[in-house]
CSV table of C-alpha atoms and ligand atoms in Angstrom, one decimal:
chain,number,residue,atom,x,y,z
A,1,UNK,CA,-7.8,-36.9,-8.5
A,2,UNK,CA,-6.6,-38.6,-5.6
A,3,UNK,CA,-9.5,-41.3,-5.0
A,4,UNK,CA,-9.1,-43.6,-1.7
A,5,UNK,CA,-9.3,-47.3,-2.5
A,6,UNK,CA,-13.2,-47.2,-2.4
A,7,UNK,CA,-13.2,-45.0,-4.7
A,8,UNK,CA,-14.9,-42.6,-3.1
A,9,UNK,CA,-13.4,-38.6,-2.7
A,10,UNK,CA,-11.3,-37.5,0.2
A,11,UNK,CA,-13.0,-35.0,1.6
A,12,UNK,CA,-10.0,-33.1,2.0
A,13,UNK,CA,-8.7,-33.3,-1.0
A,14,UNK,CA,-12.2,-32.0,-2.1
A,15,UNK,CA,-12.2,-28.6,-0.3
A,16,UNK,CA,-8.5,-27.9,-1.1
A,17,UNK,CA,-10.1,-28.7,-4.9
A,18,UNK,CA,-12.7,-26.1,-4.4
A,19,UNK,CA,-10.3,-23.3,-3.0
A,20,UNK,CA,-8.2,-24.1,-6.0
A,21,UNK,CA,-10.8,-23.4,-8.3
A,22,UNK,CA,-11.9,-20.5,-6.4
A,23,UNK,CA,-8.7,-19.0,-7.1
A,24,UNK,CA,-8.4,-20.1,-10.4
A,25,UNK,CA,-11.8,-18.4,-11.2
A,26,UNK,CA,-11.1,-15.5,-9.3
A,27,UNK,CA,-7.6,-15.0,-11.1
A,28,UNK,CA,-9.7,-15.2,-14.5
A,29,UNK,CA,-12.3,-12.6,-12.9
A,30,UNK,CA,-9.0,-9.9,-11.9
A,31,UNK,CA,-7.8,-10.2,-15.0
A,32,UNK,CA,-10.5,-9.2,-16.6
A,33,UNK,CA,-11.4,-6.7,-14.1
A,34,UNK,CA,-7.8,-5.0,-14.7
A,35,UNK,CA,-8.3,-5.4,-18.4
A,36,UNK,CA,-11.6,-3.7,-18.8
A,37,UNK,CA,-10.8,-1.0,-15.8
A,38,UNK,CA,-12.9,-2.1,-13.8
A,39,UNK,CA,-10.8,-1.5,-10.3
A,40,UNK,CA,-10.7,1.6,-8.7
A,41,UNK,CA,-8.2,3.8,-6.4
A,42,UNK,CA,-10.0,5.1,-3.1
A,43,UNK,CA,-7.7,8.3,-1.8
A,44,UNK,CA,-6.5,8.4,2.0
A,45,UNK,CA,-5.6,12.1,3.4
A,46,UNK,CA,-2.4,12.1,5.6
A,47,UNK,CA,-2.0,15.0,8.3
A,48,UNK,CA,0.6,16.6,9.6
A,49,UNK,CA,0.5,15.7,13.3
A,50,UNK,CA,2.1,19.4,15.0
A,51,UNK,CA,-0.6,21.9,12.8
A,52,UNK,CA,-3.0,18.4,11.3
A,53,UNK,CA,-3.2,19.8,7.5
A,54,UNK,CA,-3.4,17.9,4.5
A,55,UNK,CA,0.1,16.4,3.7
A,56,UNK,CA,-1.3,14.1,1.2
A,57,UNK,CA,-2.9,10.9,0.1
A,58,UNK,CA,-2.6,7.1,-0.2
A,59,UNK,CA,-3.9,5.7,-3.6
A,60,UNK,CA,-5.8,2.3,-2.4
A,61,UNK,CA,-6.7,-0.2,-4.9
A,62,UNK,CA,-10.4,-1.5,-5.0
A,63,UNK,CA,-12.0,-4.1,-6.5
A,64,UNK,CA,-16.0,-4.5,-7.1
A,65,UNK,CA,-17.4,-8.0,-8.9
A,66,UNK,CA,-20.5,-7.6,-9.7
A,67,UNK,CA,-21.0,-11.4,-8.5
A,68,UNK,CA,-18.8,-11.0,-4.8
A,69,UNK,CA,-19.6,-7.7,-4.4
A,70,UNK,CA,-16.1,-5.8,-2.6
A,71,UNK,CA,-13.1,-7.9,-2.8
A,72,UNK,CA,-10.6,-7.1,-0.6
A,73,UNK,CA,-7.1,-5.8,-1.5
A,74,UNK,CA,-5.3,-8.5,1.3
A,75,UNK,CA,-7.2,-11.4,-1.0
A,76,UNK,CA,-6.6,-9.8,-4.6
A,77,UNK,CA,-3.3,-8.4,-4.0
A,78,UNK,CA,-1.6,-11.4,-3.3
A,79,UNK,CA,-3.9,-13.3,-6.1
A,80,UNK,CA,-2.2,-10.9,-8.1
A,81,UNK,CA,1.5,-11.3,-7.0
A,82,UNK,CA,1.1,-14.9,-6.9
A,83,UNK,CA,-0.4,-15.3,-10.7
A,84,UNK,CA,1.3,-13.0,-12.4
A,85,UNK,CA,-1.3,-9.9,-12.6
A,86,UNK,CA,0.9,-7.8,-10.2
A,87,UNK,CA,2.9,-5.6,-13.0
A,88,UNK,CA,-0.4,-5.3,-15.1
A,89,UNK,CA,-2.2,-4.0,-12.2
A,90,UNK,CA,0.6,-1.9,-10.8
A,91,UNK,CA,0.6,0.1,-14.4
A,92,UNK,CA,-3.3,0.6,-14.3
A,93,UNK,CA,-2.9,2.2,-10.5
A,94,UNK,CA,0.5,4.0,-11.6
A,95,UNK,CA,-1.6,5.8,-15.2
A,96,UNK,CA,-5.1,6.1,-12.8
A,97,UNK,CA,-2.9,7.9,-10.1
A,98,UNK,CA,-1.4,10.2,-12.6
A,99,UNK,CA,-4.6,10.8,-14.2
A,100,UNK,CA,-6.3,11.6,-11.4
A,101,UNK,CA,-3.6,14.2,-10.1
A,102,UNK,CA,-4.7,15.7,-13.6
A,103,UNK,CA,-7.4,15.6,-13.2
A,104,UNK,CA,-7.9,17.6,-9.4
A,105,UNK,CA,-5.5,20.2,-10.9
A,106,UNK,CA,-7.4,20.9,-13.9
A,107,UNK,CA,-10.4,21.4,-11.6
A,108,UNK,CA,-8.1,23.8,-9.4
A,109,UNK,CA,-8.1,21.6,-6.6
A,110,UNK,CA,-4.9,20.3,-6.4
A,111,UNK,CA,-4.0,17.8,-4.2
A,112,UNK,CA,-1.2,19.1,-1.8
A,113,UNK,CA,2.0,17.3,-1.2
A,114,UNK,CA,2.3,13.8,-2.3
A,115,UNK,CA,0.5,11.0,-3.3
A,116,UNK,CA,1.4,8.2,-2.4
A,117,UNK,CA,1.2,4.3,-4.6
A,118,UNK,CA,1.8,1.2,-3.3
A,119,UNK,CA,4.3,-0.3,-5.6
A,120,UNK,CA,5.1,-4.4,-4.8
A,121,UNK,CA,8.0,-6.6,-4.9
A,122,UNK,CA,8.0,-7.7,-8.4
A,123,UNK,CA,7.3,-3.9,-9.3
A,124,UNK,CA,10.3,-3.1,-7.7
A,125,UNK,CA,12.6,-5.8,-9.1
A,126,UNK,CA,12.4,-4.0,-12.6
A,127,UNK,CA,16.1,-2.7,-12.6
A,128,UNK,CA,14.1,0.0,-15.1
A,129,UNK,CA,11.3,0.9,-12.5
A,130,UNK,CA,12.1,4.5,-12.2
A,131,UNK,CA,12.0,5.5,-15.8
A,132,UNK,CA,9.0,2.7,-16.1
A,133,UNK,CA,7.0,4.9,-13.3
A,134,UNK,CA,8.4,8.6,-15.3
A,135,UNK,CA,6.8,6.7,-18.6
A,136,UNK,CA,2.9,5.9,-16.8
A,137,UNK,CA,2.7,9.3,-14.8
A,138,UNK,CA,3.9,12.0,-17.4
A,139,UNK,CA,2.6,15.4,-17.3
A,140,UNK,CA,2.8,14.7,-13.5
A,141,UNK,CA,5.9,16.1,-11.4
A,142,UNK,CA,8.0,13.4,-9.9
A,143,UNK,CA,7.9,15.9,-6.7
A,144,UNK,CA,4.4,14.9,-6.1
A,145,UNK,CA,4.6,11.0,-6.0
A,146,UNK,CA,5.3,9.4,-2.9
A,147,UNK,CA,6.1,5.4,-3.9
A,148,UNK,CA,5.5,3.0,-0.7
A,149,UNK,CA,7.4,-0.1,-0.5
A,150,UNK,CA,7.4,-2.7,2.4
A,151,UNK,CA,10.5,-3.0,4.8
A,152,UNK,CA,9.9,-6.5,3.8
A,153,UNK,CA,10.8,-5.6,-0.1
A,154,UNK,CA,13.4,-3.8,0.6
A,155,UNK,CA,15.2,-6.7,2.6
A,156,UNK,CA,14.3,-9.4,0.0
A,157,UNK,CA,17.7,-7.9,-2.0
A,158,UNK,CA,19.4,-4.8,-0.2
A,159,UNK,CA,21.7,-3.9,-2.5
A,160,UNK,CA,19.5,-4.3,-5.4
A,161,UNK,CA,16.9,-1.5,-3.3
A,162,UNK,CA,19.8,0.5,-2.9
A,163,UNK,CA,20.1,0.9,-6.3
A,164,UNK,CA,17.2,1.4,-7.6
A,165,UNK,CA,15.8,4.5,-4.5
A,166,UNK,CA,19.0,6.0,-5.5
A,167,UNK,CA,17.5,6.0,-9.0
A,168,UNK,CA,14.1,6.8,-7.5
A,169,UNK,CA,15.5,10.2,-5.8
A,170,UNK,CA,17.7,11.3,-8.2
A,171,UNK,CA,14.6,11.3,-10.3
A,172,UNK,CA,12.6,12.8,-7.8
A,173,UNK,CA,10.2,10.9,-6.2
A,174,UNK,CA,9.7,10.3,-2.8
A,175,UNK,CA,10.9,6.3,-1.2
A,176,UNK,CA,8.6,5.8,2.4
A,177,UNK,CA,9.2,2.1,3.6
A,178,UNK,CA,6.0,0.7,4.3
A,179,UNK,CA,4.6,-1.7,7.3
A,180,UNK,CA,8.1,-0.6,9.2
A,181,UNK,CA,8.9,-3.0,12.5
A,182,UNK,CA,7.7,-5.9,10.7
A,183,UNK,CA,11.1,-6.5,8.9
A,184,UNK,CA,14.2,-6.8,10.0
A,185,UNK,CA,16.2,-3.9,8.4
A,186,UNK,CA,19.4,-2.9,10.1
A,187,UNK,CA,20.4,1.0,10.9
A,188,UNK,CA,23.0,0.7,8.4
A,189,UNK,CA,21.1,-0.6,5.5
A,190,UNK,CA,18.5,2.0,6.3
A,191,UNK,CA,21.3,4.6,6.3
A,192,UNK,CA,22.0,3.5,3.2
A,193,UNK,CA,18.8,3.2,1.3
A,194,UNK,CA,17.4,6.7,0.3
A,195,UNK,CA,14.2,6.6,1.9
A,196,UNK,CA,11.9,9.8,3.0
A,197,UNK,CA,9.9,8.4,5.5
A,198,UNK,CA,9.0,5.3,7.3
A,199,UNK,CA,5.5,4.6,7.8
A,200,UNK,CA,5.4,3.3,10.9
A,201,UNK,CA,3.1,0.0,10.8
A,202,UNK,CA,-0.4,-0.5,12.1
A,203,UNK,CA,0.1,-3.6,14.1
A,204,UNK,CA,2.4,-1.1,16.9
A,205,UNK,CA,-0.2,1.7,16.5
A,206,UNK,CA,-3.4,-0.2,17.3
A,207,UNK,CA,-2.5,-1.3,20.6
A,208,UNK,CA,0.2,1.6,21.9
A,209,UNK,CA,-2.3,3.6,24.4
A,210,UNK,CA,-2.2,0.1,26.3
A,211,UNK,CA,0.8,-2.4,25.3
A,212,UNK,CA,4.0,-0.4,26.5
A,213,UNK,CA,6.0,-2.7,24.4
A,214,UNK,CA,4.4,-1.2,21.5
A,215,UNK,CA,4.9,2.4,22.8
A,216,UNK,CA,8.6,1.5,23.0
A,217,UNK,CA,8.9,0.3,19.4
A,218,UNK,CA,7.0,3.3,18.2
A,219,UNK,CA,9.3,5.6,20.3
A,220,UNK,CA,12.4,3.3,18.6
A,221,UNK,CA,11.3,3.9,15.2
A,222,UNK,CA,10.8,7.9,15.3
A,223,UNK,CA,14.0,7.9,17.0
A,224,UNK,CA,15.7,6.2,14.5
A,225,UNK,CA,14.2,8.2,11.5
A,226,UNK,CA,15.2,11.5,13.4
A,227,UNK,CA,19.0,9.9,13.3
A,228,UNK,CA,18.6,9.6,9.9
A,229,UNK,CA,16.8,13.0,9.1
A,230,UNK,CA,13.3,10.8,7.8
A,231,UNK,CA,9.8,11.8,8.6
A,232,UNK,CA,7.6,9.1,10.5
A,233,UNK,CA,4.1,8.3,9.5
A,234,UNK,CA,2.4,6.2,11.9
A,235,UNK,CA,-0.9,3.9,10.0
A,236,UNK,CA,-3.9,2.8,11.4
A,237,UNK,CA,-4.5,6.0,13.4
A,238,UNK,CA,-8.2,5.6,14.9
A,239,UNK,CA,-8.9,7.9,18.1
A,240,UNK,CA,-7.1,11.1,19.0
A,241,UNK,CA,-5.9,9.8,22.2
A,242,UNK,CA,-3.7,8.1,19.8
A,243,UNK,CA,-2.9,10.8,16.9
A,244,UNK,CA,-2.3,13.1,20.6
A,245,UNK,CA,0.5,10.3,21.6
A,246,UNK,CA,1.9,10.0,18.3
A,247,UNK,CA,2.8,13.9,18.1
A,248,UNK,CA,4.0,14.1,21.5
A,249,UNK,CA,6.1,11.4,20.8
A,250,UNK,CA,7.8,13.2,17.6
A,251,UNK,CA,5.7,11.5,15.1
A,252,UNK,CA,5.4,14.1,11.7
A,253,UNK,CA,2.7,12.3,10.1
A,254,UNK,CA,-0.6,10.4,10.6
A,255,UNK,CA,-3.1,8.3,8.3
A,256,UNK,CA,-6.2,6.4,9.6
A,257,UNK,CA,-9.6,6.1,10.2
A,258,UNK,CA,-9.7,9.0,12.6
A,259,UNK,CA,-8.4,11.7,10.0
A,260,UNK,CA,-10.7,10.2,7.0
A,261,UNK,CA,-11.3,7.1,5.2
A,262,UNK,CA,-10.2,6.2,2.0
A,263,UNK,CA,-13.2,7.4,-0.3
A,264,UNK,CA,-13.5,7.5,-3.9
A,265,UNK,CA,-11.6,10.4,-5.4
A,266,UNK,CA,-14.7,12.6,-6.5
A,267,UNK,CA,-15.8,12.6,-2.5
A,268,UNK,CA,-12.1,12.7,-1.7
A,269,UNK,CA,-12.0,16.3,-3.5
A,270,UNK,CA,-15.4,17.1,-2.0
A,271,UNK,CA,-13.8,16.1,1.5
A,272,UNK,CA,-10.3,17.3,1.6
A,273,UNK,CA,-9.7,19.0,-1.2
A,274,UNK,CA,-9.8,23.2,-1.9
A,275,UNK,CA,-11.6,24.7,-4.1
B,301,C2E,P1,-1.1,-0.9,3.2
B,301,C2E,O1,-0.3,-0.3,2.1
B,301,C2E,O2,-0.4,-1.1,4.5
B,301,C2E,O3,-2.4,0.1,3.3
B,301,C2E,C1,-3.0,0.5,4.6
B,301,C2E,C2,-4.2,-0.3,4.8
B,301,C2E,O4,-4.8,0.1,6.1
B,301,C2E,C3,-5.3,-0.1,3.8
B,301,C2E,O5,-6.0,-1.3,3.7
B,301,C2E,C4,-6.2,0.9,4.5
B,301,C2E,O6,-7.6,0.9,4.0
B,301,C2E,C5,-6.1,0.4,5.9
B,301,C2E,N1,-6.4,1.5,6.9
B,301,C2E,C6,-6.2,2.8,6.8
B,301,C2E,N2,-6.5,3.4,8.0
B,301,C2E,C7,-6.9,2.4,8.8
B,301,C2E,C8,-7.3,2.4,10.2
B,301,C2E,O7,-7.4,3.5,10.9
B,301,C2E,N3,-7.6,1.2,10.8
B,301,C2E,C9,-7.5,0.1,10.1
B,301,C2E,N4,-7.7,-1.1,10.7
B,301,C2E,N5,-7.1,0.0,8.8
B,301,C2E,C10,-6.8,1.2,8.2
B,301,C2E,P2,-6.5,-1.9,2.2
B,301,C2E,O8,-7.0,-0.7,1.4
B,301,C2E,O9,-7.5,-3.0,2.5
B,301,C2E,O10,-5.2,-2.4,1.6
B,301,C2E,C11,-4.5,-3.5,2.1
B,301,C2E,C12,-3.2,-3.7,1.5
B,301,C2E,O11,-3.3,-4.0,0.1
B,301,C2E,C13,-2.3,-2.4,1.5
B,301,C2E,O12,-1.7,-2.3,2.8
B,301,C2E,C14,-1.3,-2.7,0.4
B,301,C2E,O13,-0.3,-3.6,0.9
B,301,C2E,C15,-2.2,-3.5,-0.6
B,301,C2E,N6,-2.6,-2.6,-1.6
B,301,C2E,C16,-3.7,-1.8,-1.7
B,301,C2E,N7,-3.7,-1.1,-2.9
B,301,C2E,C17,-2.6,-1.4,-3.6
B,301,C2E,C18,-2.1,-1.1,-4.8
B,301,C2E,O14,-2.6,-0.2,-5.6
B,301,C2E,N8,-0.9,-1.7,-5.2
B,301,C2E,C19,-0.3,-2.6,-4.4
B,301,C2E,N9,0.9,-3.2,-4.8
B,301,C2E,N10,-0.8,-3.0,-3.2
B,301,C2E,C20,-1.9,-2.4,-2.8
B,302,CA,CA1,0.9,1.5,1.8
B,303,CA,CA1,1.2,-0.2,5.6
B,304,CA,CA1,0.4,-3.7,4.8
């Protein structure tokens, strides 16, 4: 404890005390959480921008404590990442996802195209990921998993991702590069990993009706994915002067507010899904 020479507490040293154990406790609290299965995946539809049906769905992790109430995934994710949770909590949302694919096609309301599961950068740096994921989601088809990964991720060790999507599509799943513009991937290392889409990130969406700086990055990145024969998916999608932009732009995809929340899967199926 670092005590000043009256002996007394810096206050400083106090608060950064209290956000440690805040961390530490909430670490314990995850773990148990993940454990007892306690976290939940909320479901996002994804529309086709040209005819807007239902191209698919982003599995979102949740997490409720009974004591915080709603935690959010920006605070837990990390948490996770940071104390070692990350692969134990990737499995749980990799079996829950396949599960739950079961579960609408048992009930004849299959979800059409992909769904789509955040996987993160220790995930990823499993040279055995691919047969890992086939292991946690069998019974599903490889066809209908989407895995996201950040252009961030992918950068961390290039040649290392190109690997191990190369794996990823041989086996059939479907690579989109997550939160694209905020990395700094080139064309050629693009070219080169084996990537469906890139889901174009929500920081350029939010303000492209107004910031033409933003337009012109958007209009970059769906011309680059056309070079390279990938869909686009723009995030964060929240008024249809925006989702009407996006598809005269060239944009194939779009996921946000506007189209649908993420909602628990039972009022996801009640939503979006046939019957
Ligand atoms: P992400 O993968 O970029 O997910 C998109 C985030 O945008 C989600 O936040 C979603 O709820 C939110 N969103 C969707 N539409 C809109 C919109 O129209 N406007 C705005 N402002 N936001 C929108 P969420 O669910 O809080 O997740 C935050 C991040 O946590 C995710 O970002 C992802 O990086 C991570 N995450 C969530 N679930 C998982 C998971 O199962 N595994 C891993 N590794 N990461 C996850
Ligand atoms: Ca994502
Ligand atoms: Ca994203
Ligand atoms: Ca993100």
């Amino acid at each position: 404890h670092a005590k000043r020479r009256d002996n007394s507490v810096c206050p400083y040293t106090q608060t950064m005390r209290h956000a440690l154990e805040r961390r530490q406790w909430m670490t314990e609290r995850l773990h148990q959480a993940i454990l007892g299965h306690r976290l939940e995946l909320y479901f996002q539809p994804q529309f086709s921008l040209a005819d807007k049906t239902l191209t698919g769905a982003e599995a979102l992790c949740r997490w409720y404590d009974p004591e915080w109430g709603w935690v959010s995934p920006g605070e837990f994710i990390p948490l996770a990442e940071e104390r070692g949770l990350i692969r134990m909590l990737g499995d749980w949302v990799l079996e829950e996802a396949a599960s739950q694919l079961g579960v609408w096609q048992a009930k004849h309301t299959p979800l059409p195209g992909k769904l789509s599961i955040n996987i993160s950068a220790q995930q990823f740096a499993d040279p055995q990921l691919t047969a890992h994921v086939a292991k946690l989601t069998t019974g599903v088809p490889p066809g209908a998993i989407a895995l996201e990964l950040t252009e961030s991720d992918f950068m961390r060790d290039p040649d290392q991702a190109v690997t191990i999507t190369h794996s990823m599509r041989r086996a059939g799943y479907a690579l989109f590069i997550d939160d694209f513009g905020t990395g700094y991937s080139s064309l050629s290392y693009l070219r080169r990993f084996a990537a469906d889409a890139l889901k174009i990130d929500i920081s350029f969406v939010r303000d492209m009706l107004d910031n033409h700086h933003d337009r012109a990055i958007v209009q970059t990145i769906i011309a680059m994915a056309d070079t390279l024969d990938m869909k686009t998916l723009a995030e964060g999608v929240e008024s249809p002067a925006q989702a009407d932009l996006l598809a005269k732009m060239g944009c194939s995809e779009a996921q946000g507010y506007w189209f649908g929340h993420p909602l628990p899967a039972d009022e996801f199926a009640a939503t979006w899904l046939m019957p």
